[in-house]
Every structure is written in structure tokens, then in C-alpha cells.
Amino acid sequence: MNRYFYYSFVMVAMLNLMLFVPSVLLSERTTGAVSSMLVAIVVGTLTAYAATSALARYPGRGVPEILRLRLPEWIVKMILAIYAFMFFFASSFALIAFTILLNRVLTPDLPVWNLMLILGVLCIYGSTRSSMTLLFMMEITILLLTPLVLFVLFKGFRSPDVAWNAIYAVARYVNVPPTLSSIAAGTFIFTGYTNMAIFNRLNPPNFRLKGRWLIPLFGSGILLTTFFLPIGYHGTMAVDRYTYVWAQTADSMTMSFGFIERVLFLFLLVYLGLTLLYTSVGWHQSIEFLRSMSKSYRFEVDFSKTPKANWWISCVFFGICIASMFVLNEQTNQIIAERWLIFRMFVELATAIFLLVLTRKRPAADAMGDSIGSTQGDAMGDSKGDSKKSAKGEAKA
Amino acid sequence: MSIYKISARFLCLLLAFVILVPTTGCGFIDIDKRFFVVAIAIDKSGNEKKPYRVTIRLSIPSSKTEPGMEKSQIETIDAKEISEGLRILKSHVDKEIDLGHCKVFVLGDELARDDITSATEWMIRRRDIQSSAFVAVGYPDGMSILKKMPLSERYSGNTLFLTFGSDGTKSSFIRPEKLFDLFRRINENGMDPYLPLIRVSKNGYEVDQLNLLDKKRIRLLLSPDETQLFNQIDKETINSTFKTTYKDNSVMLAVTDLRVQYKIQRLPDGRGKLSMHIHIGGTIEEGPSDILSLHSEEVERKLGQDVEKNTIKLLKRIQRAGVDPLHFGLRYRATHKSSTAFEEWQELYPTLQFDVHSTVRIQSAGRIH
Amino acid sequence: MLQAIHERFANASDVKTHRMTNSQFSAEIAYIATLVDESKVSELVLIPFAKEEVPFNDLLSSNPNFSKLDDSARWTDMMLRGFVLIKLEATIYTMDAARVIRNTAPQTTVESTIEGPQIALSEDLMDSINIIRSRYASPDLESEEFTVGSLSKTRVVLLYDHTRVDPAVLDIARLKLRSIQTDVLSASGELSKFMNDNRKRLFPVEMITERVDRLTKGMSKGKIIVLMQGSMFAILIPITFTELMTATEDRYESFWTSALLLSLRFIALFMTTTLPALYIAVISYNPELFRVQLAFSIAGSRASVPYPSFIEVFIMLFMIEMLVEASVRLPKYIGSTATTVGGLILGQAAQQAGLVSSIMIIVTSVMAISNFVIPVYSLSLSVRFIKYPLIVIAIFFGLPGVACGVFALLIYLCSQRSFGKPYFRLVLPKDWKDTDIGEVKSK
């Protein structure tokens, strides 16, 4: 279903703040960030197009199943392990970064790991649910939070406190050649499609991804806002001095007629929801990748009884998060984030190209017909499947 | 079997509870056990060893809220550092001091004429201080501003909040400065900070003047009229007025429409030129009778001349003080090649020429001609 | 004729058919037992036919109660309106024997509306089916009967529209009804509990309702009605959370009115679950959340309260829960007195005595009133419960705790399935037959 893809896209795009994308970009604002963002829009869009069109040929199958079609088992196992790590790392990192931020701003008197405890337990609960539940969860959270985010951004851009001259002044650095770390940071906005790696299993056989032009449109909108709005609020120089530049930007806005006066609280609550969602989804993907490493694993997109393995893997994730809380702080986080963003970009580029090559050989229609009768996927209720197929056939005729 | 299962679950829950409960508690302080600081004043004490005099105004909430009934407690201390002073002040009161609602910071005039950077850095670093708090300069010092209890106040500090906030008074003489903006201006190339001046009056406060600062200290104090003109040029503030005299009558134009456009050019001879166009539309509030039918054009021209003259005078005054609160420098950076623009601007600014034009249009003369 | 009727009402157990013969004639008779007054049938048809005082064909042609029906397409239609079909020598006669119980059926009391239908289901199973059948006159309506309870032998009937029902849900429902093991079944709530996998569910995944318009509308959307003898409440499955939040009246009003009402109810739901928890979190952890003026007036009104905020909340919640319970159990006329005494006088006195702050009184009353806005009673009970876990989280973790609690509730709701169908979902496919996510499953 189309909209679920876009929920995932919007979620990741909005979450970029927790992975220090603005910090990386803003630290290079006069040394290539502006041109890097333009490159990132192109690269990010192309990667997203490549990966989505590859996955769209195998509706009803996730990346593990697609890989198994063509590759020897040991390579599949290795690749799946890497993916599992990638998803685990990104989502846990976002969770840790947000926990530290929340603790600094909202509950400075409580110890950090106390907050981590409750957020982590919630992520365990969320990530062990079935893929279907997570998609419903994503739908409701994104639909509830996006209006708030848009409202804050609208409010932000309309405010007389924005120094547009500062934005123009920074935009003039467009002719400085791009840098690798800025491109990597910029492309992160476009990586919402990665969640399709597992969620592609839920797509119905006649799935077609429509409206992909929204990807560059929305992605570049978010990217430019992420970068330029803080500059508008904090100028070209002071913007670099804040640890959490977006939290600071939100704190600089006020709603003089709102029930809650400080936008900061709205911002924190929105990102609490987004981070929890992102981490739950990320851990869930990671769990599924890990479990798919066993060849005998048969995935279920919806279950009423949570498998024990989910709980165990999730608890281990949580344990690692708690342990790393004691090592990490804002400075190390930022360095790690910068390195990780670059690493991630290459892995994702490679994956997209690889998938495209892997799926290029078969035409779309063939793939579609195949996936229904294949060993992995099977239509749920036969009468239901039939009636639907015939209905679609009539519609086409 | 099932009983075992249930009791195991129950034990797990109990265990989780036992682990969680002791971790909390330190953050749990009820609202009535907190002392809300509504304003902080930072002055120079004159003492070498303890240079800062920190004054806080604490609100004492009462269940009855009537004008003038509010109660406040003022605590003051001299300290080496601002944060240290605050920490000592905590021991002077019986409740937890909470800075979450502190929305007004008053810097003493003397401090502002010396160096405000360390005080600003402290404010921006404290995570419990709002970035949208207002900063102002108190005359003669910050403490006396805090000690004044205005007549109409329902809540402690409310007068100051309403004065600066946009939901209370909207005077064209008041120019609030928010903390994050101050910090931005201190750091920015081509944009200098300003701070409004608060003085104590009989029933409350007077806030109608503006201090212009370079990155560190006050360089210039604008008069009320100049402050209004400053607001008009910078923020295109409507609800303001322009004045002139016409045939010994004073003419007052209430502005309903104000547009200011300007352009900075680099002339061939290496000097800079700022050409500004001010478009004013408004209604007459004071003036001779039959002003609209008989003297409209004349008055418009007269008003325009006065605006041009005053504006150039104000701009030159600001230029002479060596500050740039109207962010001309930033505009120059935004419109010229970026990497060397600021250095160019620094050369240009001291000799910048001002060329101000204005068009005034009187839209009506109020309820009488 | 009987063959044709059996074909048209394939699974309806209440369609009765007879073939009778006397010395002269052989006749066939068909009717729907639940819609027809059977004494009338025997008085006017069966007895004359057996007694043979008049030749039966004369009786049919002379008696105005009987009329000829030539169009065989109208058979089902007539039967569903309570007519009896009699076939005598290749001629079909109809007779109106509809049982009208509209005056005796009880009024809706639990889910009352202003302009909607006022008749509720009856405690008698046959009467209930009669009411439903008469509002849903379609030959596609089918019924299946089950017996539940080894001692009570309660009759339970499944009603559904077989062209619209989702077979997967129907299978689950049948399976669940067959597998119930109990001695006595006495109420619909009990039945719904037996039909659930998880008896510790926080939210109802089936709707218990007395409103016929809800049932017929639900049936037309492919839902299944479970009726039982001895209860005037029917169970409607499968349902979504939004349906539990919708009053039947919403459908009768204009779009904007009902949109407003529905959003109002969701806001009320949010308030009734989170207000007390938010009170604790804001008062005790983050008083900077409010604008400064509000914070000061709250601080002022709390100044005389001697204990921490959560004890204050518990006192008030305890009081309000007692009041609600008391007014439910008391007879109607005393009930309102109890509420007045408790609500007005106790609240006022508690505030003046400095036991609770005046803001807390407002919080409590808003919370209680918001709870009553929820149109379905079983949901309103669940909602009454879930605020307590939130309060506990708020005590220990403050504002982020409350937000996390709400998020956990969302996850919980999203993971619920009502008889295999998604329960809490914002946008539903229009028909269960439309393509949806997650249809391709592994074996």
C-alpha cells in the first residue's frame, strides 16, 4: 500500500535531527554544505527510486527472501547480519541521542538511565509486535504528529525573528565544492525506503508504488528546512555553538496564544513519539533480519502470540543501549554520527544498486504472478484471493 | 501450574517496581514547594572579589489574585560568578528555586556599559532558562527595577512580561530583545545587539529608549523618538506615528501602512552607498482643520522631508557609534559574493553614504476633515 | 414451492415449511416463524384445513385474509414482511400474519438518542430477531442457532448477511461459539468474554449494544450479530475502535455536525485518560509547561494543600469513582440526589477545607464528564480503568512518562485484532474485499 511507504519516508525524514544531520551540515555551512545538499537531493532520490523499483518487483517478499532467490546461503547470512546491525545501530543511536536530549531539557533532576529505562521498555514492547501492528502504529503516529510538525515549521518561517538575510548569506556559499560528510548527512533524509526491506512482505501482490515524485519534493523540503531554519533563528555564526540546535530553535519560538506557550515542549513531545516509533520500527526490522538468517524461518506478518525469540533479541538490544549510555555523551555521539552517516550512505548505495541488478532480469508482470504462487508467499484466503483477482481483472478489462 | 505462572509474572512486576521506585523522587517537587523566579537582575557590585550582584524576584503565589495584591520576595547577593550567587541564594529560601518561568533578565546599566558577554553566555548555557526570555538594561541598576512593585500587577512580574510580550501592550516605543536574538547578534558578523532601557516611573516602568551595543558594551542610547524611528525602519512597525509642523500647527500622522526598502551598493570609487526608500501611508491624528482638502500635498511633502531628515540623522548617529543594529552588514553579505563580503563591508561602513527617499500618502484625516 | 423457498433461505433456521394433506387437498405452507404470529396461522389456516368445514379452496378464494400471488419473485419479499405463503393446487395465496410487537418492545435506556429509533432489542430471542428482520428485510439474512451452557442451555443465534459477511470472521465466530464451555450463560457481556481469546483485554473488541439501527447498519457492512436468549443486548463483531466511539446518531446528522461530535469524543477520550496523570506530571515535575500566569494561579490554589499532588489526585478520583458507582446502583430518583450531594457539596467543601486545590476539582469533574461522553458503556468502563496506570507512570517519570504511557496504549490498541480484523486503524479499506496490506502470508 502506497501510503505506508510514505509514512516510513516521512518518519525517517523528520527524524534526521536525532541523528545529528543538522549538526553535521551546519558545521560545514560555509565549506560546502549548500552544494552538498543539492548533490544529496539527487543522490538520495536516485537511490530511493532504484531501491523502491527493485523491491516493487517482489511484493510480498522482504529483502531476505529476495536475496535467497539468487545468492548462496553464506553470503545471504553475512549480508543479513550487516543489515541487522545497521538497523539496530541507527535506531538505538536515535533513542540514546533523544534520551540524553530529553533528560537535559525536561527532567534535568532525574538520572539519564532512568528515562532510558522507560523509553527502552516501550521500544521493546513496540518492536516485538507484528509487522502489521507496526504499520498501523506508524500510520496513526505520523498522521497525528505531522500536522504538529508542519504547524511548528509554519510558525517558525512566519516569525519576524527569522533573519532572512542570514539565510541568503549562507545560501551564497553554494559554489563551494561539496564534501562527503555533508552529502552523507543530506542523503539520510531520503532513506525512508529502507524500512521497506521488511515491510515489503506486507505489500499485496498487485502493489504498485505511485507518486514517487513526492520523494524529491518532500525530501528536499525537509532537508532545506532542517538546514536553513536554524540559520534564520541563530544567524550564520551562533548557529554552530549550540549542542542541540533544533531544540534551541524550537525554544526560541513562542506561541503567545497557545495553551502551552513554549514550542520546545511541543517539539519534545513530537520527537518523543517519532523517536519511539523509529526505534521500535528499527529494532523490529533488525529482529526480523536476525531471525531470517536461519533458513528455516518462516515469517509471519501478523501474529496474536509474540514469538519468544522477538522478546529475547529485543531485550539484548535494550541491554546494549543501557550499557552504551554510560559510555556515550554529546561529543562522542556527534563524532560517531558523522562517521556512521558516511558508512551508511555507502552501504545503502551498494544495496540499492545490488538489488536493482538482482531484480533487473525479470519483468515486473512475471515477478508479480510468481510471488503469489511461490513457496514463500501465498494468498491468504483462497476464495478471497480469487474474488479479488477476478475483480481486478474485470476492472482492467 | 497457572498459579505459578501468575505469581512469577507478579514477582517480575514487583521487582521492576522495586528497581524503579528508588530512582525517582529527586525530581518530584510540587508546584507549591517551588519558588518561581520571575526576574533576575545582574549588576556590578563594585567589589573586586565578588563583581556580580545577583538579585532575584520570587513570586509568592496566593489563592486570591487581585490587582496590586501580588506579593514578591526580593533576594540579593554579591558573588564571584552568577551561578555561584544563585546557588547561595538557594540556601536563603525555604523552597526549591525554579528558573523555568523566569522571562525577564535585567542587566544593570553599569554592567551593560562594561561587558555583557559573560552574563549572556551564562543565560544561554543554563538549560532551564527559556531562549525566548527578554533581556533589558535597567537604569540606574537592575535591582531597583526588580524592587518596584507596579500598582496593577496581578501576578508578580506580570507587568514586565506583558510590556515585552506581544500579547500585552503593543507600543511603538518598546523594542523587546529576546535572549536567543541577543546571543545571535553578539556572534553574528554584520548584526549588532541592542537592549531596551527600563526606568522606574511612579506607577510602573518606563520602557521607551533603546541602547545600541557593539558586541560587548553599550555604545549609544537612543532617545524615545529615535527608538520609534528605529522600530519603524527596522520592523516596519505600524501603530506608530510621524510628526511634523505645518503653519505652526503640529501634525501627527498615525501610520497604517509602512514599507521600507533599501539597497547597498558599492560605488566605483570604492565607497558604499545605501539608498533607502520609505513608503508611508496613514491617517492624520492631529493637524489644522481642512487639512485633507486644502493642504494635503503640502503636508505630505513636509512629512516626507522630516522623515528623510530624521532618518539620515539617526543612521549617521548609529554609523558614528560604529555599530550596526539594523543588520546592514548582513544584508551586504546576503547580496554580495560571500567569502570576502564581510571584510569589504567593514571597510565600507565607516564611510557609507545614506540616500533616503520617502513617499507619504495621507489616506484620511480621521472622523473630521 | 417449498424447494424454492429452502433454496432462497438456505441457512435460516426460523423458516418453517409444512406439507399437509386432508381428504381433499394437499397444501404447502411456508412462513418465517419469528416474524409471524403462529396462533394466527393455526387459527386461520391449519385448523380450517384440518376440520374441513368448508372446502379449503373456497375458503381461500372467499376469505379476504387471503390473496392470490402470481409473481414467484415476490415470495421472499412477502415472507420477510410476515406473510404466510400457502400453495394449493399450483396457486399461491398469501396471508398477513405478521406479529407486531412494536408497542411491547422495551425502550432504549443504555444508549439513548434524541432522534434515532427508540425501540431496543427484547429479552426474548424471537422478538429480537423479529425486530431485526423487520428492519433488515433481505433474503440474504441468515441465522444459525447454537446452544451454550451445559445447564442453562441458552439459545444463541448468529445473524448475518451472507453476501456481505467475511467468511474468515464467520468461521472464527462459529468456532468460538462451539468451543464455549460453561454451566450457565446469563448475559451478553459474559458471552463476549467467552468469545475472546484474551480475557484480560483492556478494551472491548466487540460491541455490546441494544440498538437495532446499529445492528442492521453493521450487518449491511458485513458484520455478524450474536443474539442470545434472555439478554436484551446483542454482540456485534468484528468492530473497530472508531465504531465504539461513534454514536448511532452521528449517521443521522449532517457531515459537519457528526465530524464535530466525533472529534469532540476523541478529545474527551484523551482528556479523561490523561488529565489526572498530566496534572501530577505538570504540577510536580514540569510546572514550566504552562504559561506563567496559569502556573501562578495553580500554585496559589495548591498552597493550602498539605500533601503531594498524587495523594490529592487519588482522594478526588476515589470520591468521583464512588459517586459514579453509587449513582449506577441506586434507583434512578435517588441517584441524582447522590450525585448532587456528592459532586457539589463534597467538592466545594473539600476545596474550602484545603484538602484539594480548586484546579484539581476542575480536573476531576472534566475527567468524569468526558468519560460519560463515550457512547458505548463497555468502552467507557475500560477507559475508566486505563487512567490509573498512567497516573502511576506520571508519579515516577513525569511528563515523558505520561507521553510514553499514551504511546504504549497506542501500540497496545494497534496490536489488537477484533476476530482477526484490525481493530485500531485510522484509515480502513472501504470493503473487506479490497486489497489491503499483509495479505500475502507465509505458510
mmCIF file of N, CA, C and O in Angstrom, chain B residues 229-261:
data_model
loop_
_atom_site.group_PDB
_atom_site.id
_atom_site.type_symbol
_atom_site.label_atom_id
_atom_site.label_comp_id
_atom_site.label_asym_id
_atom_site.label_seq_id
_atom_site.Cartn_x
_atom_site.Cartn_y
_atom_site.Cartn_z
ATOM 1 N N LEU B 229 11.583 55.669 15.581
ATOM 2 C CA LEU B 229 12.024 55.693 14.187
ATOM 3 C C LEU B 229 12.813 54.418 13.864
ATOM 4 O O LEU B 229 12.665 53.833 12.787
ATOM 5 N N PHE B 230 13.610 54.000 14.820
ATOM 6 C CA PHE B 230 14.387 52.777 14.659
ATOM 7 C C PHE B 230 13.459 51.581 14.417
ATOM 8 O O PHE B 230 13.651 50.781 13.500
ATOM 9 N N ASN B 231 12.421 51.503 15.246
ATOM 10 C CA ASN B 231 11.437 50.429 15.065
ATOM 11 C C ASN B 231 10.767 50.510 13.716
ATOM 12 O O ASN B 231 10.508 49.500 13.069
ATOM 13 N N GLN B 232 10.466 51.767 13.309
ATOM 14 C CA GLN B 232 9.761 51.921 12.042
ATOM 15 C C GLN B 232 10.623 51.480 10.872
ATOM 16 O O GLN B 232 10.150 50.836 9.948
ATOM 17 N N ILE B 233 11.906 51.818 10.929
ATOM 18 C CA ILE B 233 12.778 51.438 9.820
ATOM 19 C C ILE B 233 13.036 49.947 9.834
ATOM 20 O O ILE B 233 12.994 49.278 8.820
ATOM 21 N N ASP B 234 13.255 49.414 11.031
ATOM 22 C CA ASP B 234 13.701 48.033 11.099
ATOM 23 C C ASP B 234 12.542 47.050 10.996
ATOM 24 O O ASP B 234 12.603 46.081 10.263
ATOM 25 N N LYS B 235 11.495 47.294 11.760
ATOM 26 C CA LYS B 235 10.422 46.290 11.829
ATOM 27 C C LYS B 235 9.180 46.737 11.076
ATOM 28 O O LYS B 235 8.164 46.043 11.109
ATOM 29 N N GLU B 236 9.219 47.890 10.447
ATOM 30 C CA GLU B 236 8.053 48.440 9.754
ATOM 31 C C GLU B 236 6.850 48.451 10.683
ATOM 32 O O GLU B 236 5.759 48.007 10.349
ATOM 33 N N THR B 237 7.081 48.949 11.907
ATOM 34 C CA THR B 237 6.038 48.942 12.927
ATOM 35 C C THR B 237 4.917 49.886 12.544
ATOM 36 O O THR B 237 5.132 51.098 12.431
ATOM 37 N N ILE B 238 3.743 49.376 12.356
ATOM 38 C CA ILE B 238 2.598 50.268 12.219
ATOM 39 C C ILE B 238 2.080 50.549 13.626
ATOM 40 O O ILE B 238 2.668 50.099 14.603
ATOM 41 N N ASN B 239 1.024 51.268 13.752
ATOM 42 C CA ASN B 239 0.580 51.785 15.057
ATOM 43 C C ASN B 239 1.623 52.745 15.619
ATOM 44 O O ASN B 239 1.743 52.910 16.817
ATOM 45 N N SER B 240 2.402 53.345 14.765
ATOM 46 C CA SER B 240 3.369 54.325 15.235
ATOM 47 C C SER B 240 3.000 55.670 14.585
ATOM 48 O O SER B 240 2.046 55.759 13.833
ATOM 49 N N THR B 241 3.754 56.692 14.902
ATOM 50 C CA THR B 241 3.390 57.999 14.370
ATOM 51 C C THR B 241 4.604 58.689 13.742
ATOM 52 O O THR B 241 5.754 58.378 14.059
ATOM 53 N N PHE B 242 4.320 59.615 12.848
ATOM 54 C CA PHE B 242 5.336 60.548 12.358
ATOM 55 C C PHE B 242 4.836 61.948 12.660
ATOM 56 O O PHE B 242 3.639 62.233 12.564
ATOM 57 N N LYS B 243 5.795 62.838 12.984
ATOM 58 C CA LYS B 243 5.399 64.186 13.391
ATOM 59 C C LYS B 243 6.005 65.219 12.443
ATOM 60 O O LYS B 243 7.081 65.006 11.887
ATOM 61 N N THR B 244 5.334 66.291 12.291
ATOM 62 C CA THR B 244 5.942 67.434 11.619
ATOM 63 C C THR B 244 5.176 68.670 12.078
ATOM 64 O O THR B 244 4.188 68.578 12.822
ATOM 65 N N THR B 245 5.613 69.850 11.664
ATOM 66 C CA THR B 245 4.834 71.054 11.970
ATOM 67 C C THR B 245 4.425 71.677 10.653
ATOM 68 O O THR B 245 5.161 71.633 9.663
ATOM 69 N N TYR B 246 3.265 72.222 10.650
ATOM 70 C CA TYR B 246 2.783 72.868 9.443
ATOM 71 C C TYR B 246 2.052 74.129 9.857
ATOM 72 O O TYR B 246 1.051 74.060 10.585
ATOM 73 N N LYS B 247 2.545 75.244 9.432
ATOM 74 C CA LYS B 247 1.974 76.552 9.777
ATOM 75 C C LYS B 247 1.742 76.674 11.269
ATOM 76 O O LYS B 247 0.627 76.911 11.730
ATOM 77 N N ASP B 248 2.788 76.359 12.035
ATOM 78 C CA ASP B 248 2.771 76.438 13.497
ATOM 79 C C ASP B 248 1.826 75.447 14.162
ATOM 80 O O ASP B 248 1.693 75.441 15.379
ATOM 81 N N ASN B 249 1.152 74.638 13.353
ATOM 82 C CA ASN B 249 0.372 73.564 13.967
ATOM 83 C C ASN B 249 1.207 72.304 13.907
ATOM 84 O O ASN B 249 1.871 72.046 12.906
ATOM 85 N N SER B 250 1.123 71.523 14.963
ATOM 86 C CA SER B 250 1.829 70.248 14.862
ATOM 87 C C SER B 250 0.912 69.246 14.158
ATOM 88 O O SER B 250 -0.296 69.237 14.368
ATOM 89 N N VAL B 251 1.518 68.465 13.278
ATOM 90 C CA VAL B 251 0.768 67.474 12.517
ATOM 91 C C VAL B 251 1.262 66.100 12.934
ATOM 92 O O VAL B 251 2.455 65.854 13.013
ATOM 93 N N MET B 252 0.307 65.220 13.210
ATOM 94 C CA MET B 252 0.672 63.884 13.651
ATOM 95 C C MET B 252 0.033 62.889 12.704
ATOM 96 O O MET B 252 -1.172 62.910 12.490
ATOM 97 N N LEU B 253 0.864 62.016 12.141
ATOM 98 C CA LEU B 253 0.346 61.013 11.214
ATOM 99 C C LEU B 253 0.427 59.636 11.880
ATOM 100 O O LEU B 253 1.503 59.201 12.267
ATOM 101 N N ALA B 254 -0.731 58.993 12.003
ATOM 102 C CA ALA B 254 -0.720 57.618 12.534
ATOM 103 C C ALA B 254 -0.529 56.656 11.371
ATOM 104 O O ALA B 254 -1.291 56.661 10.416
ATOM 105 N N VAL B 255 0.488 55.837 11.463
ATOM 106 C CA VAL B 255 0.880 55.009 10.324
ATOM 107 C C VAL B 255 0.013 53.753 10.264
ATOM 108 O O VAL B 255 -0.152 53.048 11.250
ATOM 109 N N THR B 256 -0.568 53.525 9.091
ATOM 110 C CA THR B 256 -1.295 52.273 8.909
ATOM 111 C C THR B 256 -0.606 51.392 7.881
ATOM 112 O O THR B 256 -0.939 50.235 7.734
ATOM 113 N N ASP B 257 0.331 51.969 7.174
ATOM 114 C CA ASP B 257 0.976 51.219 6.107
ATOM 115 C C ASP B 257 2.401 51.734 5.996
ATOM 116 O O ASP B 257 2.606 52.923 5.788
ATOM 117 N N LEU B 258 3.357 50.837 6.168
ATOM 118 C CA LEU B 258 4.751 51.293 6.182
ATOM 119 C C LEU B 258 5.609 50.258 5.476
ATOM 120 O O LEU B 258 5.555 49.077 5.793
ATOM 121 N N ARG B 259 6.325 50.734 4.468
ATOM 122 C CA ARG B 259 7.237 49.801 3.791
ATOM 123 C C ARG B 259 8.597 50.460 3.667
ATOM 124 O O ARG B 259 8.698 51.618 3.251
ATOM 125 N N VAL B 260 9.619 49.733 4.052
ATOM 126 C CA VAL B 260 10.974 50.257 3.957
ATOM 127 C C VAL B 260 11.783 49.322 3.068
ATOM 128 O O VAL B 260 11.836 48.122 3.307
ATOM 129 N N GLN B 261 12.354 49.898 2.023
ATOM 130 C CA GLN B 261 13.219 49.090 1.169
ATOM 131 C C GLN B 261 14.561 49.779 1.086
ATOM 132 O O GLN B 261 14.615 51.005 1.035
#
